[in-house]
Coordinates of C-alpha atoms and ligand atoms in Angstrom, one line a residue:
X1 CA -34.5 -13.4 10.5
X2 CA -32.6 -10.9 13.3
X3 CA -33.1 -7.4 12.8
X4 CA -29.7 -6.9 14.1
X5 CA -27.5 -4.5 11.9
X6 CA -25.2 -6.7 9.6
X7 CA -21.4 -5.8 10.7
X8 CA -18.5 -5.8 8.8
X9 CA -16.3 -8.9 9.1
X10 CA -13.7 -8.2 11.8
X11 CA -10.6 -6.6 10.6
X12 CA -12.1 -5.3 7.6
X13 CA -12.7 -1.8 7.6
X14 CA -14.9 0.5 5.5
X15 CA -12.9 3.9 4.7
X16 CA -15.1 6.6 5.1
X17 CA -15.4 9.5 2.7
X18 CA -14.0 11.7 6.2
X19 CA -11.1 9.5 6.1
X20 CA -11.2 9.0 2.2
X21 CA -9.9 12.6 1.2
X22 CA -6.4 11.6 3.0
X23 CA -6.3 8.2 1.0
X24 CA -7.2 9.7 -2.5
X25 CA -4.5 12.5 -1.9
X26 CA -2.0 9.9 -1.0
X27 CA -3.2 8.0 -4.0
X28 CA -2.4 11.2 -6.4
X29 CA 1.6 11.8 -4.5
X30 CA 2.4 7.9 -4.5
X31 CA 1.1 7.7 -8.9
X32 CA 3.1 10.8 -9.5
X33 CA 6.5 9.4 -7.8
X34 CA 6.2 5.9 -9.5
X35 CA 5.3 7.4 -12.5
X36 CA 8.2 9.5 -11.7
X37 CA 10.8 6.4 -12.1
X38 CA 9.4 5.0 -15.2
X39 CA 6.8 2.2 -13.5
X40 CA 3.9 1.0 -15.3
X41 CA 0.6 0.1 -13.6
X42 CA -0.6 -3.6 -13.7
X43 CA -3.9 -4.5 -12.3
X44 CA -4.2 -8.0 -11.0
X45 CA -7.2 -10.1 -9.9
X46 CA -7.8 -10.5 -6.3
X47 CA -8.0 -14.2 -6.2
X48 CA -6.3 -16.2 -7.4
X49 CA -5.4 -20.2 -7.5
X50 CA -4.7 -21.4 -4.1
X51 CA -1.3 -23.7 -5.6
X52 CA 0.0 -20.2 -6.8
X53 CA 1.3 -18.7 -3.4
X54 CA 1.3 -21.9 -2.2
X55 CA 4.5 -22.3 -4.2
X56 CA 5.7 -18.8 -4.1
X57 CA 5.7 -17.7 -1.0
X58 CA 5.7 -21.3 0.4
X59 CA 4.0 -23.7 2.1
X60 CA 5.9 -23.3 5.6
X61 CA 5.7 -19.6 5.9
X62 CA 2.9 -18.3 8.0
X63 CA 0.6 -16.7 5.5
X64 CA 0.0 -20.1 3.8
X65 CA -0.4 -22.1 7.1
X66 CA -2.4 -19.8 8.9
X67 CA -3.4 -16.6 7.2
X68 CA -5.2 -17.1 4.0
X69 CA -8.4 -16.8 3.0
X70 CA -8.9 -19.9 0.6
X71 CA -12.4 -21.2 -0.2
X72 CA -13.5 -24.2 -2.7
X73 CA -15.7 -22.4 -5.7
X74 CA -18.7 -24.2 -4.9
X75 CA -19.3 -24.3 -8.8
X76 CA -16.7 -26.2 -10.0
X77 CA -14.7 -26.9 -7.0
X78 CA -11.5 -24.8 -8.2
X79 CA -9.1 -24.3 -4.9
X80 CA -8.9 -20.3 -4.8
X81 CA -7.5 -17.9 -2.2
X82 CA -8.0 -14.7 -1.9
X83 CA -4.6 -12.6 -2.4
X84 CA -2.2 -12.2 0.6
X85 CA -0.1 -10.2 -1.3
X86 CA 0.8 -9.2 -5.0
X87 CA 3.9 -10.3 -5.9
X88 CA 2.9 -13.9 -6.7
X89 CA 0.3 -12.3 -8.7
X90 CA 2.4 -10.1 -10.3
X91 CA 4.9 -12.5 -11.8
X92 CA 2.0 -15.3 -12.6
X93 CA 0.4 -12.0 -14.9
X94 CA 3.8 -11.2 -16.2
X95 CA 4.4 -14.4 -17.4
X96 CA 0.8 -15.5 -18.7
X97 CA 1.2 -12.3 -21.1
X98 CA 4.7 -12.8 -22.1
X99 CA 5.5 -9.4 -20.9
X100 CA 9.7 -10.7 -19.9
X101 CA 10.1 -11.9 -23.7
X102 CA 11.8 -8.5 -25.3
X103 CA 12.4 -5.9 -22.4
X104 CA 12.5 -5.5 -18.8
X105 CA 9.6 -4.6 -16.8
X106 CA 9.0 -2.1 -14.2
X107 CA 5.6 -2.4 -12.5
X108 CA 3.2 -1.2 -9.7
X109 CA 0.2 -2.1 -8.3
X110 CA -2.0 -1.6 -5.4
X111 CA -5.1 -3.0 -3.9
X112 CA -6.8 -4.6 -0.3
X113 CA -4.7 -7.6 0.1
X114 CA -6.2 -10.5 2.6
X115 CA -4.4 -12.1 5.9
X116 CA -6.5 -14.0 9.1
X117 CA -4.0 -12.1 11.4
X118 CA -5.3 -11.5 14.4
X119 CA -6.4 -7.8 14.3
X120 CA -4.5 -4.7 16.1
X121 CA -3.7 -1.2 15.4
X122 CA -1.6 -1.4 12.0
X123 CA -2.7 -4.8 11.4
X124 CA -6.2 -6.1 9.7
X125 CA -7.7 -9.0 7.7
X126 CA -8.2 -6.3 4.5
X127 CA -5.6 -4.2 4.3
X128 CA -4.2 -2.4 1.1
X129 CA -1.1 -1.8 -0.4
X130 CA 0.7 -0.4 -3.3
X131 CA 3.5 -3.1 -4.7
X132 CA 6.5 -2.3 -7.1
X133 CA 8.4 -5.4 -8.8
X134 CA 11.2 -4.8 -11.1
X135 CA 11.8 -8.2 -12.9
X136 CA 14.3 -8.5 -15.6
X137 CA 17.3 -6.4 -13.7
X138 CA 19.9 -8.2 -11.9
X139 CA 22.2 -5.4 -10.0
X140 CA 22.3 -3.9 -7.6
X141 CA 21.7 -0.4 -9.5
X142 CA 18.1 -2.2 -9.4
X143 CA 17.9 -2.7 -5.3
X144 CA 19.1 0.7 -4.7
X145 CA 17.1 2.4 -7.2
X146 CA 14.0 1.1 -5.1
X147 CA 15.4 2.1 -2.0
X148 CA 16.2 5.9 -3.2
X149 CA 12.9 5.7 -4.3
X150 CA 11.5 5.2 -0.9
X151 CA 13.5 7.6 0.5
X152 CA 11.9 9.8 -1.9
X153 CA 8.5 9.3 -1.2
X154 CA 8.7 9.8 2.8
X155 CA 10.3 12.9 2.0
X156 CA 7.7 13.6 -0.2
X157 CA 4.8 12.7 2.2
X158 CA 7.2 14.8 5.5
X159 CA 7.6 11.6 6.9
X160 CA 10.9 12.2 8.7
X161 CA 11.4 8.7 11.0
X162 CA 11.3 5.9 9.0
X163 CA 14.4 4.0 9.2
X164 CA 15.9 1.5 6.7
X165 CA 17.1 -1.9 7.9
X166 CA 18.7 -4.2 5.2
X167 CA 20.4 -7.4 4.8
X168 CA 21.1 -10.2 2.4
X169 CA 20.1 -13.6 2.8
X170 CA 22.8 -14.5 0.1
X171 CA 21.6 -17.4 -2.8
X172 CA 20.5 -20.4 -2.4
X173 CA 23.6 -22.6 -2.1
X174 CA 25.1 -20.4 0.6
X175 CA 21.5 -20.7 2.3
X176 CA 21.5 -24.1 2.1
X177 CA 25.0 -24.6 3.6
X178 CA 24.0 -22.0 6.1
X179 CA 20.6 -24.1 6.9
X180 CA 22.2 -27.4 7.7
X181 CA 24.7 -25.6 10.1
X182 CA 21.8 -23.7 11.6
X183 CA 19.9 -27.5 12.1
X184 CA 22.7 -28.7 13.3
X185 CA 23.6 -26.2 15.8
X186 CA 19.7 -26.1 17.1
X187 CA 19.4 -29.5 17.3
X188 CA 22.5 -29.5 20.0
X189 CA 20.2 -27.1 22.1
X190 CA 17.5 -28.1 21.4
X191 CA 16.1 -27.8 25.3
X192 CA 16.5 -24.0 25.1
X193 CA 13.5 -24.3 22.0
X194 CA 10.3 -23.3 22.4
X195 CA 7.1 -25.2 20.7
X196 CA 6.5 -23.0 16.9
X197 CA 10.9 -23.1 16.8
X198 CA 10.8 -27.2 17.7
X199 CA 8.0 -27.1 15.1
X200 CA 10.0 -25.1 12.7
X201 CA 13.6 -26.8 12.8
X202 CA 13.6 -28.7 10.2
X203 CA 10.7 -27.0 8.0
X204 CA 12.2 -23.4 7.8
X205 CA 14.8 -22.8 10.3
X206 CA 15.9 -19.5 9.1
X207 CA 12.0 -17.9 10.7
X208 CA 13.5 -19.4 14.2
X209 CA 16.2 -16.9 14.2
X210 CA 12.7 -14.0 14.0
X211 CA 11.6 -15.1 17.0
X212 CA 11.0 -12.5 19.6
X213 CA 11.1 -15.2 22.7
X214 CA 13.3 -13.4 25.2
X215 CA 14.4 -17.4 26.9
X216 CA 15.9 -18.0 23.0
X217 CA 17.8 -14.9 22.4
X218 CA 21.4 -15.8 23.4
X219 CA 21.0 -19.3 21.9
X220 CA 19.7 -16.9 18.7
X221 CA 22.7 -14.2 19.0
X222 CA 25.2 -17.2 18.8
X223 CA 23.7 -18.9 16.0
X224 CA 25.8 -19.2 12.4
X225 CA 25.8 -16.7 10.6
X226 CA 24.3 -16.7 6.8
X227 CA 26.7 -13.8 6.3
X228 CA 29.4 -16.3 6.8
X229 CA 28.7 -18.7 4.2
X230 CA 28.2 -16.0 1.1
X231 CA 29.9 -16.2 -2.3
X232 CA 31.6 -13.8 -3.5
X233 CA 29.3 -12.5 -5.9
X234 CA 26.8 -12.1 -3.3
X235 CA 28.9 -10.6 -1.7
X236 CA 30.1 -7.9 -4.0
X237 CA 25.9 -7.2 -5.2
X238 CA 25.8 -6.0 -1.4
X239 CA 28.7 -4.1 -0.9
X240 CA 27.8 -2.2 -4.4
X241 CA 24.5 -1.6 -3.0
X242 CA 25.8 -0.3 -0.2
X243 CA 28.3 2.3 -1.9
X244 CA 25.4 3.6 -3.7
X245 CA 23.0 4.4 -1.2
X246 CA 26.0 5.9 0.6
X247 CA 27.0 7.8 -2.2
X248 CA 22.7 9.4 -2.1
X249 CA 23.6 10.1 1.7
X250 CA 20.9 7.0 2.0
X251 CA 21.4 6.0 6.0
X252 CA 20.7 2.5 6.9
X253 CA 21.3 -0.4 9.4
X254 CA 22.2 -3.7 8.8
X255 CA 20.1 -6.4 10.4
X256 CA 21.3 -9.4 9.8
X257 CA 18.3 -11.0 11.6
X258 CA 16.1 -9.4 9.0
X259 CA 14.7 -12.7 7.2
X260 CA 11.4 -11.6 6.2
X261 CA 8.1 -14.1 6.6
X262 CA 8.0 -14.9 2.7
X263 CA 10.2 -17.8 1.1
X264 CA 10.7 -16.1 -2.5
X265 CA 13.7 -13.2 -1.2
X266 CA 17.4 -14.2 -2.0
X267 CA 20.6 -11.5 -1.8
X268 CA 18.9 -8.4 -0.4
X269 CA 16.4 -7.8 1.8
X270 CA 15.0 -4.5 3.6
X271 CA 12.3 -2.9 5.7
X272 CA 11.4 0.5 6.4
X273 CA 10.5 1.0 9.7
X274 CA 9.0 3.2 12.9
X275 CA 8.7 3.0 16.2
X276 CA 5.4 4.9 16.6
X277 CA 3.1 2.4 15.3
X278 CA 4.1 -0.3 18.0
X279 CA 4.8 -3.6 17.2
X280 CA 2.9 -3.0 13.9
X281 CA 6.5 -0.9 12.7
X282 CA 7.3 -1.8 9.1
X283 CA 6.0 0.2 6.4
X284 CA 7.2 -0.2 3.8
X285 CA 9.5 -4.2 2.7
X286 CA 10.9 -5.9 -0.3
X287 CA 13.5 -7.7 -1.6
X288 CA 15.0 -8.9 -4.4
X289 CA 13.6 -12.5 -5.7
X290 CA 15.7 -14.0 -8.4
X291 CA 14.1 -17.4 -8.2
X292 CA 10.6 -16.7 -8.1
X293 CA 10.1 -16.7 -12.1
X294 CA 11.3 -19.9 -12.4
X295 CA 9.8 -21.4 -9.8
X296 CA 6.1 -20.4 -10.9
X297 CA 7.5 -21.9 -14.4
X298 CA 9.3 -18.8 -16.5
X299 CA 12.5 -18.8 -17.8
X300 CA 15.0 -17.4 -15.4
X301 CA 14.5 -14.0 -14.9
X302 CA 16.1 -12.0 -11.7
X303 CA 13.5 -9.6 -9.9
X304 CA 13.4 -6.9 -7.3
X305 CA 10.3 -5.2 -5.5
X306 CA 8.8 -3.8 -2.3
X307 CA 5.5 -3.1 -1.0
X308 CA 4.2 -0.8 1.7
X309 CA 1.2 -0.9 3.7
X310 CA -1.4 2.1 3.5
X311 CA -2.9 2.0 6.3
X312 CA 0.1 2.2 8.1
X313 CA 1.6 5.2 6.3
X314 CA -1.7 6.9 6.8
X315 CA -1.6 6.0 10.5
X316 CA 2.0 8.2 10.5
X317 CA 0.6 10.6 7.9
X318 CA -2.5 11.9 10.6
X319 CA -0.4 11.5 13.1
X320 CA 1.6 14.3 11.5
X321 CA -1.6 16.3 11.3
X322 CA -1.8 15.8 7.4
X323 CA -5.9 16.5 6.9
X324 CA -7.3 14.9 3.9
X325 CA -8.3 17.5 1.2
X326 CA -9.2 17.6 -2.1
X327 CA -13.0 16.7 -2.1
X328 CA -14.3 19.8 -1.0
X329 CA -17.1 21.3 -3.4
X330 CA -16.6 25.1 -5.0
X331 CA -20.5 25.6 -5.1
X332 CA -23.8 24.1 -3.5
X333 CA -27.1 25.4 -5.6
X334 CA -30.5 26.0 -3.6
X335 CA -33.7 26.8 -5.0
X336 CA -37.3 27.0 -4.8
X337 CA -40.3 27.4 -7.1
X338 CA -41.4 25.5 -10.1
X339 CA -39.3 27.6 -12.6
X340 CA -36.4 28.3 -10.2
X341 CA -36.0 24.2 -10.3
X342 CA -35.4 24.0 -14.2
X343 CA -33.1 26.9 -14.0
X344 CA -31.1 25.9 -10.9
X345 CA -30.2 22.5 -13.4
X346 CA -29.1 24.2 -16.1
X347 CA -27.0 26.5 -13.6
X348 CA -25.5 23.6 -12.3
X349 CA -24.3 22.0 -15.4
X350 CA -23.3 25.2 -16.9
X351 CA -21.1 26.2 -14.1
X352 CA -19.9 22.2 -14.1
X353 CA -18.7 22.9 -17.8
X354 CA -16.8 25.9 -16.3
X355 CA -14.8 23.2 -14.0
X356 CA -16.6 24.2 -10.8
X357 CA -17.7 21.5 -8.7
X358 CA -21.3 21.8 -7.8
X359 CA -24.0 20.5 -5.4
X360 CA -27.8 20.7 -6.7
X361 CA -29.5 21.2 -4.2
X362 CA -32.4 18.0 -4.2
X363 CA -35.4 17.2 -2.0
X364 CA -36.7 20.3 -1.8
X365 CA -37.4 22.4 1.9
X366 CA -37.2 26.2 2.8
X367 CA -34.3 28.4 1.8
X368 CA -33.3 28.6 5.3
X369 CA -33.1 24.4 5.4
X370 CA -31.0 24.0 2.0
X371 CA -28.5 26.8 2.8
X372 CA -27.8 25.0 6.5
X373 CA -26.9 21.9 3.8
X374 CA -24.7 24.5 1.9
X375 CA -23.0 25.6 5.1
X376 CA -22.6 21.9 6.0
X377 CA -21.3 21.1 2.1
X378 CA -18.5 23.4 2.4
X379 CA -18.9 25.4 -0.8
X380 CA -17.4 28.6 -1.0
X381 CA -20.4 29.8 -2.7
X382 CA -24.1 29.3 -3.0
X383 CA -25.9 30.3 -5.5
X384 CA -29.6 31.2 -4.8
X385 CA -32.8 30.7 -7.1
X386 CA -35.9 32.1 -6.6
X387 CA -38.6 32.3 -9.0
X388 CA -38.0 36.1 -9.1
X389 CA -34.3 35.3 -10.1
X390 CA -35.7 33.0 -12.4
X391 CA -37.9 35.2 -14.4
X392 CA -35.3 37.6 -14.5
X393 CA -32.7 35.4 -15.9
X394 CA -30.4 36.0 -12.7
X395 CA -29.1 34.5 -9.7
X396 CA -27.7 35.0 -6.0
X397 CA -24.9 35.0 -5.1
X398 CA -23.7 34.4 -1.5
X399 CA -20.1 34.0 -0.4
X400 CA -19.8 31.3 2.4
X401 CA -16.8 32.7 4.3
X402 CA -18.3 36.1 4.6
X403 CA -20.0 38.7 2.6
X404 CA -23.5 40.0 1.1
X405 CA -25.7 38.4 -1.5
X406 CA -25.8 39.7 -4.7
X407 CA -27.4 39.3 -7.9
X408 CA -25.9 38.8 -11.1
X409 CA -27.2 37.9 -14.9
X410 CA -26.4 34.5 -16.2
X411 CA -23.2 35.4 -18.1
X412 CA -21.6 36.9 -15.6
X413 CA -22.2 34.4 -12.9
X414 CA -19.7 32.2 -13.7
X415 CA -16.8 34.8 -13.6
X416 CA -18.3 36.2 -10.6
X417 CA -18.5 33.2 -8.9
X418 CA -14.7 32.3 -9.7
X419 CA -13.8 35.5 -7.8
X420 CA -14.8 33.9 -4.6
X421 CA -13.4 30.2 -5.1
X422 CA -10.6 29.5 -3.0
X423 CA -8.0 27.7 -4.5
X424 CA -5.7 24.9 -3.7
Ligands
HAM1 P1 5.0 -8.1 3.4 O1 6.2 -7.7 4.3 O2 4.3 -9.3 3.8 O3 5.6 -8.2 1.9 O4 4.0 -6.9 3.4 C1 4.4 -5.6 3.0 C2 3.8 -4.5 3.9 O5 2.4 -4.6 3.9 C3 4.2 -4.6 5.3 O6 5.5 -4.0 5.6 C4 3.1 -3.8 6.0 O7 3.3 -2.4 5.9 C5 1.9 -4.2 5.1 N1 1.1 -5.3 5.8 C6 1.3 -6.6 5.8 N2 0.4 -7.3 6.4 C7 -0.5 -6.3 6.9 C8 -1.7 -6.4 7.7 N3 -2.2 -7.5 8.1 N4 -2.3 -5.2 8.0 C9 -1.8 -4.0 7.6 N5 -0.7 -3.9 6.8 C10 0.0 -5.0 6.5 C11 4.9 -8.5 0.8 O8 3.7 -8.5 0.8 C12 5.7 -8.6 -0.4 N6 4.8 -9.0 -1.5 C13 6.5 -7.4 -0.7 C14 7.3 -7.5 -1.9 C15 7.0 -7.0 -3.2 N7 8.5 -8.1 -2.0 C16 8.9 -8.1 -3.3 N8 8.0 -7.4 -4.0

């Protein structure tokens, strides 16, 4: 056996409690502003059946060809895949609990998701993300409720450049018509192709007009148009969403080569995005997915949702200067002697039940050791126990930021003590 340190798997990071303080405070924002607009939280397992995002986010899309982390239980030899995102999950627990049968549902989630990308700043193997689907709600009220809600949050968390792009892919009879003109028309120049679009042509088309090859871009700006081929009622759904999110003073761009990588999305589609994470630029992208239900075997039911990558938003968030808070202690305890031990326990609980958080001091050392740790803690207060304090049914007192030690009786400690907390 090496006695090498085990690693963790590339692209799979461990959030330290340095860097935890940010996450648990965006945590806290991001519940209250879904709980905010009426979402409920759903908690879904992190693996799943392979066959279920095989057929919902389908089997030519690159997180089923190349990005998923499926394994063979070795028990009963059950295909299973670890969850490359929620919303297949979502709808599979929606429907397995009959929560559609007598009301809409609005619901959120969020978790570490799994993709074999190749790693880079913004991008990982484990990455998390907090999910809302809306399924049940056909109109465009629905896709612009989720968008003002966006907006909302980045306002919330001061984050003042993320831009919306949006688009529609229409449903599926204008994308059909539109695919066999887009074949058709690629097939003609089909010399100008590179390898992945000759390999994509007749599989999913639509992901050629994504590529980023600079050799294909003319062929790609002259390609038809999907906006060309909608219905009316297509149509209308996009202009309505429109006139409300210009109504909120909602700014946005349309990008009508915004197809997203997932097969689910029909009628509208949208990303949030920046420019100072790189390549790695989307936030924050949804769509409405009318079809999905069905497909995984529900009745009919239209649906909406988004999800936004953490990591990402955090990324912007520091880069803002936004330092994690929150997990500072109020009060680290340090004692020595036989008697001042029992006391310093009670101390602690008791000034626990008062709300305080408290460090006890354990392992023992010199007073001069344990208060370097209550420096290092970053308690406002320590309170020192020596034997003497202890016979005397009294304590020390010593402000952190500055001041002298003093000594008060039991039942005034606590009130004393509060008079040096700083609060949030
Ligand atoms: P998605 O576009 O695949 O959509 O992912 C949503 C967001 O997750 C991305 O915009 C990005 O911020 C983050 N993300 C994706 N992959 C990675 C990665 N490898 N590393 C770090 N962050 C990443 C979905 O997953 C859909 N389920 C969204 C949705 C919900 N549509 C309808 N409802």
């Amino acid at each position: 056996m090496s006695n090498e340190t085990v690693q963790a798997v590339r692209g799979m990071n461990d959030i330290l409690p340095e860097e935890a303080g940010l996450w648990l405070w965006f945590e806290d924002v991001v519940r209250d502003w879904l709980h905010g607009y009426g979402y409920r939280n759903i908690r879904m397992p992190l693996v799943e059946p392979t066959a279920l995002f095989k057929r919902a986010i389908g089997e030519v899309t690159d997180i089923v060809e190349k990005e998923m982390y499926s394994f063979e239980d070795a028990l009963n030899g059950d295909h299973l895949t670890l969850r490359p995102e929620g919303t297949a999950s979502c709808v599979r627990a929606v429907l397995q609990h009959n929560l559609l049968y007598n009301a809409p549902q609005r619901l959120y989630y969020s978790g570490p998701m799994f993709r074999h990308e190749r790693p880079q700043k913004g991008r990982y193997r484990q990455f998390h993300q907090v999910g809302v689907e809306a399924l049940g709600f056909a109109g465009p009220d629905m896709d612009a409720e989720q968008i003002l809600m966006c907006a909302r949050l980045w306002k919330k968390l001061g984050l003042s450049d993320v831009a919306l792009q949006l688009n529609t892919l229409g449903d599926a009879d204008a994308r059909h018509r539109h695919r066999a003109k887009l074949i058709d028309y690629l097939e003609k120049h089909e010399d100008v192709l590179d390898a992945e679009a000759k390999r994509r042509l007749h599989s999913n088309p639509l992901r050629i007009l994504d590529s980023k090859n600079p050799a294909m871009q003319e062929l790609i700006d002259a390609a038809p148009r999907l906006m060309d081929e909608l219905d009316e009622d297509a149509l209308a759904h996009f202009s309505e969403l429109q006139e409300i999110l210009k109504r909120h003073g909602i700014s946005y761009e349309i990008n009508p080569r915004l197809v997203r990588g997932l097969d689910y999305y029909n009628r509208t589609v949208f990303e949030w995005v920046t420019t100072r994470l790189g390549a790695q630029g989307t936030v924050c992208a949804g769509g409405r997915y009318d079809g999905l239900v069905s497909q995984i075997g529900g009745k009919p039911a239209p649906a909406m949702g988004f999800a936004m990558g953490i990591e990402r938003l955090l990324v912007l968030l520091q880069e803002e200067g936004r330092k994690p808070t929150g997990q500072d202690v109020d009060v680290y305890v340090v004692h020595q002697g036989e008697l001042a031990g029992k006391l310093a326990s009670q101390v602690a609980e008791q000034l626990r039940d008062g709300e305080l958080r408290v460090i006890l001091h354990c392992g023992g050392g010199s007073f001069k050791s344990q208060m370097k740790r209550a420096d290092a803690s970053g308690a406002c207060v320590s309170v020192v126990i020596g034997d003497d304090e202890a016979q005397a049914d009294e304590v020390g007192i010593k402000p952190m930021r500055g001041g002298d030690q003093m000594r008060v009786g039991l039942s005034n400690m606590l009130s004393k003590i509060n008079e040096f907390i700083e609060r949030e």
